[in-house]
Coordinates of C-alpha atoms in Angstrom, one line a residue:
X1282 CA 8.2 -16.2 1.5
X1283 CA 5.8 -16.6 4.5
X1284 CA 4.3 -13.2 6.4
X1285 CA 7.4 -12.6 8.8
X1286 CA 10.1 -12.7 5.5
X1287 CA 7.6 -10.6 3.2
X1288 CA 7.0 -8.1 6.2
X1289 CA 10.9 -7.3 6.3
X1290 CA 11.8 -7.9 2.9
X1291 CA 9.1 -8.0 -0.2
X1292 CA 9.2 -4.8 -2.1
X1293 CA 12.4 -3.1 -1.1
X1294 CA 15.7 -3.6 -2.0
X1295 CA 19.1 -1.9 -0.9
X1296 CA 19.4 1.7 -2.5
X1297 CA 21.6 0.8 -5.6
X1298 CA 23.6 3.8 -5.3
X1299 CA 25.0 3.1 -1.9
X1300 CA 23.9 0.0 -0.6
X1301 CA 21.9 1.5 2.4
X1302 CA 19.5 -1.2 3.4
X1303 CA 16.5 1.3 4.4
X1304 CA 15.1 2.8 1.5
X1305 CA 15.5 6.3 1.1
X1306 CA 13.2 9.2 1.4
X1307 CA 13.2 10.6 -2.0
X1308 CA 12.6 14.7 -1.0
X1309 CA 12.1 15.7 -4.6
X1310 CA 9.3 17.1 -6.2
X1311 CA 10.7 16.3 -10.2
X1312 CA 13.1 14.4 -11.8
X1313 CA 15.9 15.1 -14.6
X1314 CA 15.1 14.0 -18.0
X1315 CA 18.3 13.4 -20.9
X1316 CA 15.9 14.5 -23.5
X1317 CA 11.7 14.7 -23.6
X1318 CA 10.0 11.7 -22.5
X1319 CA 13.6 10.2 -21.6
X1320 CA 13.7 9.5 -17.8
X1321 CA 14.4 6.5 -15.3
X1322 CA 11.0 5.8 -14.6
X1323 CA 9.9 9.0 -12.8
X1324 CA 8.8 12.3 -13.9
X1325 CA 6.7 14.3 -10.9
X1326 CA 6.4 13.2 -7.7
X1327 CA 2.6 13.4 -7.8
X1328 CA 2.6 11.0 -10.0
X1329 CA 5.4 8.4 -8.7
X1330 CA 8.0 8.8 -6.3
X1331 CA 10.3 6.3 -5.9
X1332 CA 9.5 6.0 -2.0
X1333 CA 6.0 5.4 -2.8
X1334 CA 6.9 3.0 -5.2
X1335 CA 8.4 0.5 -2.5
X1336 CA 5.7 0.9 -0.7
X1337 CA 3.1 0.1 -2.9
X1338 CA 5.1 -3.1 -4.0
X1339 CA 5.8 -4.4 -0.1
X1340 CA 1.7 -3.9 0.5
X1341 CA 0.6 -5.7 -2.3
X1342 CA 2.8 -8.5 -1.8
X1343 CA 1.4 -8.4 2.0
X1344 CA -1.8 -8.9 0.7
X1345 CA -0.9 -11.0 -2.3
X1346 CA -2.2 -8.7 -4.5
X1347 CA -0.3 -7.6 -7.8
X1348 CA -1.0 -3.5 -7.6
X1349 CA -0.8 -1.5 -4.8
X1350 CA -1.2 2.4 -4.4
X1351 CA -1.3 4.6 -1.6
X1352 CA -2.9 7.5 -0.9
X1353 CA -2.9 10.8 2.1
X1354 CA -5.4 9.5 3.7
X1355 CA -7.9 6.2 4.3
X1356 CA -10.5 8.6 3.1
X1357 CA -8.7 9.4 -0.2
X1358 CA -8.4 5.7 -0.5
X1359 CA -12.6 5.2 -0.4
X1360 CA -12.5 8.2 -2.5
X1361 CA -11.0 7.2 -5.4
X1362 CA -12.5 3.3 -5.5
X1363 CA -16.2 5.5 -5.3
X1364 CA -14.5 7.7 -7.9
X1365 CA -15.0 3.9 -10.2
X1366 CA -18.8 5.0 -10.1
X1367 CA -21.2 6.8 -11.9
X1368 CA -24.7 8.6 -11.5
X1369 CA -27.3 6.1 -11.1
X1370 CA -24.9 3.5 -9.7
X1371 CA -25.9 1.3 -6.6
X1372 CA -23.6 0.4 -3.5
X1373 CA -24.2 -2.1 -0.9
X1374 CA -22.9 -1.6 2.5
X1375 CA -22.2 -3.1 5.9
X1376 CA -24.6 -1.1 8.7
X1377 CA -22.1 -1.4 11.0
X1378 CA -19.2 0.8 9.6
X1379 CA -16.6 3.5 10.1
X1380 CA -18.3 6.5 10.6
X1381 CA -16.0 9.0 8.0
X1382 CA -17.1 6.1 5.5
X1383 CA -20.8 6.5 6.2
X1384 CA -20.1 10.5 5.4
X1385 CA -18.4 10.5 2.8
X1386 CA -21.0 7.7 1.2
X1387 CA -23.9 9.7 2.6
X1388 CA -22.6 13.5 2.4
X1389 CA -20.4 13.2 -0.8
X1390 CA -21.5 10.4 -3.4
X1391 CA -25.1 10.5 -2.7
X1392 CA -25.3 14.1 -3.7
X1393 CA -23.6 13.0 -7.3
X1394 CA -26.6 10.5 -8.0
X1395 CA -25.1 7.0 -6.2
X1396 CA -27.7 5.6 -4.0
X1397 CA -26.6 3.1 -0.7
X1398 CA -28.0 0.5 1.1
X1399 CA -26.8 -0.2 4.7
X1400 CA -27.9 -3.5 5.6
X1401 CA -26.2 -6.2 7.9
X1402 CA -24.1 -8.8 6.3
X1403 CA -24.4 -12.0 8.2
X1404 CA -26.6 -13.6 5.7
X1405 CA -25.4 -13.6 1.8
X1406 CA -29.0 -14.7 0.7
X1407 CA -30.2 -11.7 2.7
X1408 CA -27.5 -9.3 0.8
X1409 CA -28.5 -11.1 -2.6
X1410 CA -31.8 -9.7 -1.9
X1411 CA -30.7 -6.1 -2.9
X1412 CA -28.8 -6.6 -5.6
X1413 CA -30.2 -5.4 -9.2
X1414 CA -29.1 -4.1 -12.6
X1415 CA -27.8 -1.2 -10.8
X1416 CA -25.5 -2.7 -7.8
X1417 CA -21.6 -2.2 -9.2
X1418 CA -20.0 -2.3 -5.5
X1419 CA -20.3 -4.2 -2.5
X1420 CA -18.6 -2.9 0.5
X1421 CA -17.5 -4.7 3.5
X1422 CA -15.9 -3.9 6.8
X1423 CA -14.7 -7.1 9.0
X1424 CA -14.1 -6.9 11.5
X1425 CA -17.1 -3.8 11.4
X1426 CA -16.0 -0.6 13.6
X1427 CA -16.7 -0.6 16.2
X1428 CA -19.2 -3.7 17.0
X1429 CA -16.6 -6.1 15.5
X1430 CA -19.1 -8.2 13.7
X1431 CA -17.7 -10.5 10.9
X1432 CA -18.5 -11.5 7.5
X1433 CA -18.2 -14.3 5.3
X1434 CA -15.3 -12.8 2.7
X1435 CA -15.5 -15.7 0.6
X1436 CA -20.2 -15.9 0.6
X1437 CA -19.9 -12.2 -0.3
X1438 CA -17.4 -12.5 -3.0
X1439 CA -19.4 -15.0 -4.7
X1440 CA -22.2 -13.0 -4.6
X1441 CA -19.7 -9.8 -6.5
X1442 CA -19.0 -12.6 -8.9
X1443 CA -22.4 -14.2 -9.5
X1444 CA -23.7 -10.8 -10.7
X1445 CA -20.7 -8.9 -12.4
X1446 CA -20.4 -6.5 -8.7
X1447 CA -17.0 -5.5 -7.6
X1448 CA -16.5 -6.3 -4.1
X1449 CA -14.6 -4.4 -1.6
X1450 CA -12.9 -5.7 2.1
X1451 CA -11.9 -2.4 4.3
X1452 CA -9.3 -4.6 6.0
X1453 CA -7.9 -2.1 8.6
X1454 CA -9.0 -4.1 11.6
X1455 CA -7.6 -7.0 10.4
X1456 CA -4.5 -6.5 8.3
X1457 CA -3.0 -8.7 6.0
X1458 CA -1.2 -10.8 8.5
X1459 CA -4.9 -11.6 9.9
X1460 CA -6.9 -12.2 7.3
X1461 CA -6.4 -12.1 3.4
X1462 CA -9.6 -11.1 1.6
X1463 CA -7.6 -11.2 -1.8
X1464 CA -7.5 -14.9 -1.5
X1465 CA -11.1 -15.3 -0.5
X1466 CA -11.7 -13.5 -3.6
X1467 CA -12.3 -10.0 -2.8
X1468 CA -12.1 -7.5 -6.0
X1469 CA -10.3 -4.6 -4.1
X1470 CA -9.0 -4.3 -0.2
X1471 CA -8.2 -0.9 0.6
X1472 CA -6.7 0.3 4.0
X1473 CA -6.3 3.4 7.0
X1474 CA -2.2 2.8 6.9
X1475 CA -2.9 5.0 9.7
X1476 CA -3.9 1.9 11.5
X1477 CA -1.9 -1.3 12.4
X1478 CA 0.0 -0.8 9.2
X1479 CA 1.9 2.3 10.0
X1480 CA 1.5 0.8 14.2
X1481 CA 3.5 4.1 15.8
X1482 CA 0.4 6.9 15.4
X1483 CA 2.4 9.1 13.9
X1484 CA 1.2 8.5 10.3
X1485 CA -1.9 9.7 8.2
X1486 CA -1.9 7.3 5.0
X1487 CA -5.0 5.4 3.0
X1488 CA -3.7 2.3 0.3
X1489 CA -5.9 0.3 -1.9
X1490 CA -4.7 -3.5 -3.4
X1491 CA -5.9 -5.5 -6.2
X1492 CA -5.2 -7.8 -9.0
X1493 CA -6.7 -6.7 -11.9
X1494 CA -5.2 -4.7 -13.8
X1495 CA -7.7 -3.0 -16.0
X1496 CA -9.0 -1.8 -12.3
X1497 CA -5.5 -1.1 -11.2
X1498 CA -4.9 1.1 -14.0
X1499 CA -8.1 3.2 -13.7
X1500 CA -7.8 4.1 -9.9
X1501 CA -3.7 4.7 -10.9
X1502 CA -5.2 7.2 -13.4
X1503 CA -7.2 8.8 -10.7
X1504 CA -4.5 8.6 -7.8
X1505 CA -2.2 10.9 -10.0
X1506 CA -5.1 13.2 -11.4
X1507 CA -6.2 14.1 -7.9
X1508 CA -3.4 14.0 -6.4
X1509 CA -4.1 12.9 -3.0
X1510 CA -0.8 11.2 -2.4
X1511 CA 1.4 10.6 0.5
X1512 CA 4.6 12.5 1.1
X1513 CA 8.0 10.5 0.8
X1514 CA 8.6 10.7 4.6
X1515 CA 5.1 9.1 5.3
X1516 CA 6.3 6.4 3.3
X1517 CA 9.5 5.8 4.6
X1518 CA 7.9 5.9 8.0
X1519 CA 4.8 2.7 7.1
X1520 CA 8.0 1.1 5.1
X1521 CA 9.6 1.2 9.2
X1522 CA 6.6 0.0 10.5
X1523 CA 5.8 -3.2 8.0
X1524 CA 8.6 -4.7 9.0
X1525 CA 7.3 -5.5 12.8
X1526 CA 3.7 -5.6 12.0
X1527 CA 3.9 -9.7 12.6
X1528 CA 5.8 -9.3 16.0
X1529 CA 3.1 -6.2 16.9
X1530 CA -0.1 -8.1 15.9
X1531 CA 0.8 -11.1 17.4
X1532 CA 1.4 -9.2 20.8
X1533 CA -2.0 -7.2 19.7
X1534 CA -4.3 -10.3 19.6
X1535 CA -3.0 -12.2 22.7
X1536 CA -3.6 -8.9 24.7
X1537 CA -7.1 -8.2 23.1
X1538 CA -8.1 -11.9 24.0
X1539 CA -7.2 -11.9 27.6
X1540 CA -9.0 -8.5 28.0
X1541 CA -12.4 -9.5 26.4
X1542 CA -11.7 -12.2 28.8
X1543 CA -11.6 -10.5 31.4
X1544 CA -14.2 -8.4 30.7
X1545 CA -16.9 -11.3 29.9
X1546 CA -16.3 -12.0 33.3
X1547 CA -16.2 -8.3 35.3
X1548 CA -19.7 -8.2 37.2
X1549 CA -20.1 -4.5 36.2
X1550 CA -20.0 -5.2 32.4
X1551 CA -23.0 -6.4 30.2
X1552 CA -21.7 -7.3 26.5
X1553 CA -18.4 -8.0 24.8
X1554 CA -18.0 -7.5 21.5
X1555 CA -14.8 -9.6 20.4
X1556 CA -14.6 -12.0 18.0
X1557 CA -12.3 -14.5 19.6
X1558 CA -15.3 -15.2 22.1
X1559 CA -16.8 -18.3 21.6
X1560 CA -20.2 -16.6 22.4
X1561 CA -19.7 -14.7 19.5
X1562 CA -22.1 -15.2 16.3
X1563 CA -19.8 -15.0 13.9
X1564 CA -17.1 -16.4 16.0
X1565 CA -17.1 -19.6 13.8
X1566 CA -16.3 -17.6 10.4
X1567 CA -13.9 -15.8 12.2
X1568 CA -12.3 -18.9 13.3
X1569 CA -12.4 -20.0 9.6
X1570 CA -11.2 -16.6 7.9
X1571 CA -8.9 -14.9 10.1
X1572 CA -5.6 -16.3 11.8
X1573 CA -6.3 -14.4 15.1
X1574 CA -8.9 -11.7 16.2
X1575 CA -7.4 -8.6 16.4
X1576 CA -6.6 -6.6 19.1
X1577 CA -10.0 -4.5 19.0
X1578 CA -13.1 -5.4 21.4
X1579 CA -15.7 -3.2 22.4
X1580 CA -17.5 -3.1 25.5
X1581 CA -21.2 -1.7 27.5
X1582 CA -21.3 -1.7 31.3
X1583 CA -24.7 -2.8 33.1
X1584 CA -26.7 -0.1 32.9
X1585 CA -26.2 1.1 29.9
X1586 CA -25.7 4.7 31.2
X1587 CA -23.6 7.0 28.5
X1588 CA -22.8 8.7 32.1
X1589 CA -21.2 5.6 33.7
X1590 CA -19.4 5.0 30.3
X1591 CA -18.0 8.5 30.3
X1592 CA -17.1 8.1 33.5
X1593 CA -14.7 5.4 32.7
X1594 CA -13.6 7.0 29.7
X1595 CA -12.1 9.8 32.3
X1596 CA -10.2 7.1 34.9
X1597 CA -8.4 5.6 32.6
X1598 CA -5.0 6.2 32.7
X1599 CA -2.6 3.8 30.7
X1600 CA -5.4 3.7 27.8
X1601 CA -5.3 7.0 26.2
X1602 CA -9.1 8.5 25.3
X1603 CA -8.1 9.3 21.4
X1604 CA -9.2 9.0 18.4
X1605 CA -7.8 6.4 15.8
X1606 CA -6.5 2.3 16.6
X1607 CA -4.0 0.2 15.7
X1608 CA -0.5 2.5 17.8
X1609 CA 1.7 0.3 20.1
X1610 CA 0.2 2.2 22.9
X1611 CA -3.7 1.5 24.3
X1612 CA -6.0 4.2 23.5
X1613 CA -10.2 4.1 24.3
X1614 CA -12.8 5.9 22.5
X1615 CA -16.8 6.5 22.5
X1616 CA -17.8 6.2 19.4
X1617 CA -21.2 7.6 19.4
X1618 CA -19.9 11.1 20.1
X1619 CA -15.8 10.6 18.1
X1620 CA -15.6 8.1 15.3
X1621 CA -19.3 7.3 14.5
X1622 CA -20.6 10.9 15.6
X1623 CA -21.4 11.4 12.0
X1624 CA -23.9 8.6 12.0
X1625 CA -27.2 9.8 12.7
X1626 CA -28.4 8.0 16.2
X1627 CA -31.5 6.6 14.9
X1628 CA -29.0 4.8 11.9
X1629 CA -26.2 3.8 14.9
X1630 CA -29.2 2.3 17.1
X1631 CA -30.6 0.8 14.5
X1632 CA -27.2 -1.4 14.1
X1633 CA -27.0 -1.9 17.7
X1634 CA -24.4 0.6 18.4
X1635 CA -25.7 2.2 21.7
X1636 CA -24.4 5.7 23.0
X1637 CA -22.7 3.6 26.2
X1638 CA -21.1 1.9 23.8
X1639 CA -16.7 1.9 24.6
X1640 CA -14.2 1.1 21.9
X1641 CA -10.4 -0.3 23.0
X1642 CA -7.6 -0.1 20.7
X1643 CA -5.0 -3.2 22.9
X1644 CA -1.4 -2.2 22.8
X1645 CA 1.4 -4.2 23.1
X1646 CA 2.1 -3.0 26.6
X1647 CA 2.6 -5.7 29.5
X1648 CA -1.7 -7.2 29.6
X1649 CA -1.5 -7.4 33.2
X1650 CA -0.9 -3.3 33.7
X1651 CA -3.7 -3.2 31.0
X1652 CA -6.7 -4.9 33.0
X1653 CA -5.7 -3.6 36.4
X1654 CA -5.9 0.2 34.8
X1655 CA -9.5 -1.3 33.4
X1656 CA -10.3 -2.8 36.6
X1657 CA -9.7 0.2 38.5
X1658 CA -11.5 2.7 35.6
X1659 CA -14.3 0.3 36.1
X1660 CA -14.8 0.7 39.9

């Protein structure tokens, strides 16, 4: 099936029961059992759920993975793949990164004895350079949050299997209908559902994909033994959303690209950050790994005053100042004091993300209302 079927169709079916064509929302903690051990297939709800269940088949087959698993939260996604670790264990990451990641590396896993490195990707011989006897996982974001630099999948991935490293893709920027790190041969994507996935912001959800199934079975083990799973209705609600993620990102990209367009060439702005740019300098890898470029850009005005970048942040009006991406509707952010506040400013400056730095999550809305609210904002 192409993207467009799979997105409607792969990992559901019609309820057997009644024939409704949405899958149901399973509101049940436990299941009945004819005798000890003698069930359909579920036992606790923690454990599987039969919600869940389609869910986790529809996003692997998205990403042409085999196993999928979903979890509360993005964050209970990273979780568990760091959970794969041990004391003494080495992690390679992008510099330029979600800032909750960047805690929970820093904050959380450091304290248990895993040491990271933060360094940019661009150059695989450069990332070689770090690996040793104690590297296990490589982590990449690409597009990166918020600076939307990309990396070569496939150079990275060679480098994972040259030395025995698990690789990782955070492919929330991108989604599977953009970009398929699986194919490029990634060990693990993981996503924020939140994100383009679930596309309606009303959804707080984290899911991992793979093909291996030693790998699959371990993180299974630790999805159902700490229990940070998604409610049925949470499901139901990303199962709603999958089915127009094609139709959304497709509306996504064109806006994104005639905004960074527009912005490139707005006398009041200094840099865009957008992929699809051809002054981009990664634009060429984009062009080779991703179908389109996303509908996130980020932008500084001349200046680079965090006052004059606040004081767009407040004239806005169709794009919403919010935290999060990905919803139908526009929303801004400033990273340096929302998503990334958590990254020390020496470590954020030190991968180029300045403090007048402005983050846009395109909509789907009509792209002409879009750039005359940014256009006005602007001034």
């Amino acid at each position: 099936m192409k993207f467009g079927t799979k997105a409607i169709h792969a990992g559901v079916e019609p309820d057997p029961s009644t024939g409704a064509i949405m899958t149901p929302v399973y509101q049940t903690s436990t299941y009945v059992q004819a005798s000890p051990g003698d069930h359909k297939g579920y036992e606790y709800s923690r454990t599987h759920n039969p919600t869940r269940t389609a869910l986790q088949n529809s996003l692997a087959a998205l990403e042409n993975g085999a196993y999928g698993l979903c979890f509360a939260s993005g964050m209970a996604a990273i979780d568990t793949i760091l959970k794969l670790l041990k004391p003494g264990d080495e992690v390679i990451s992008t510099n330029d990164l979600y800032g909750g990641t960047y805690r929970i590396f820093t904050k959380v896993f450091a304290h248990y004895g895993i040491k990271f490195h933060f360094i940019p990707m661009d150059n695989a011989k450069e990332v070689e350079k770090y690996i040793n006897s104690n590297t296990k996982l490589i982590w990449m974001e690409t597009p990166t949050n918020p600076l939307l630099n990309i990396i070569d999948i496939k150079a990275i991935a060679n480098l994972g299997k040259k030395h025995t490293v698990i690789t990782v893709v955070d492919n929330t920027f991108a989604t599977p209908y953009l970009q398929l790190p699986l194919d490029l041969g990634v060990d693990i994507v993981m996503h924020s559902v939140t994100k383009y996935l679930s596309g309606h912001s009303d959804v707080v959800m984290g899911a991992i994909i793979l093909n291996d199934k030693e790998v699959a079975a371990r993180l299974a083990f630790l999805q159902n033994a700490c229990g940070a799973v998604p409610g049925p209705q949470d499901c139901f609600l990303v199962l709603r959303g999958i089915k127009t993620l094609h139709l959304r990102m497709e509306r996504h990209c064109d806006n994104a690209a005639k905004i960074a367009q527009f912005l490139s060439e707005h006398p009041k702005v200094d840099k865009v950050y957008y992929p699809g740019l051809s002054t981009h300098p990664n634009h060429a890898i984009a062009q080779a790994q991703m179908k389109a470029f996303g509908g996130m850009l980020s932008f500084t005005l001349k200046g680079d005053k965090i006052e004059d970048a606040k004081r767009f942040l407040e004239r806005v009006e169709l794009f919403s100042l919010a935290e999060s991406l990905g919803g139908v509707e526009s929303l801004c952010g400033h990273p340096a004091t929302m998503t990334h506040a958590s990254i020390p400013k020496e470590e954020r400056e030190k991968a180029g993300l300045k403090d007048s730095l402005v983050r846009l999550s395109v909509g789907v809305e009509d792209v002409e209302d879009l750039i005359e609210d940014l256009r006005s904002a602007i001034g």
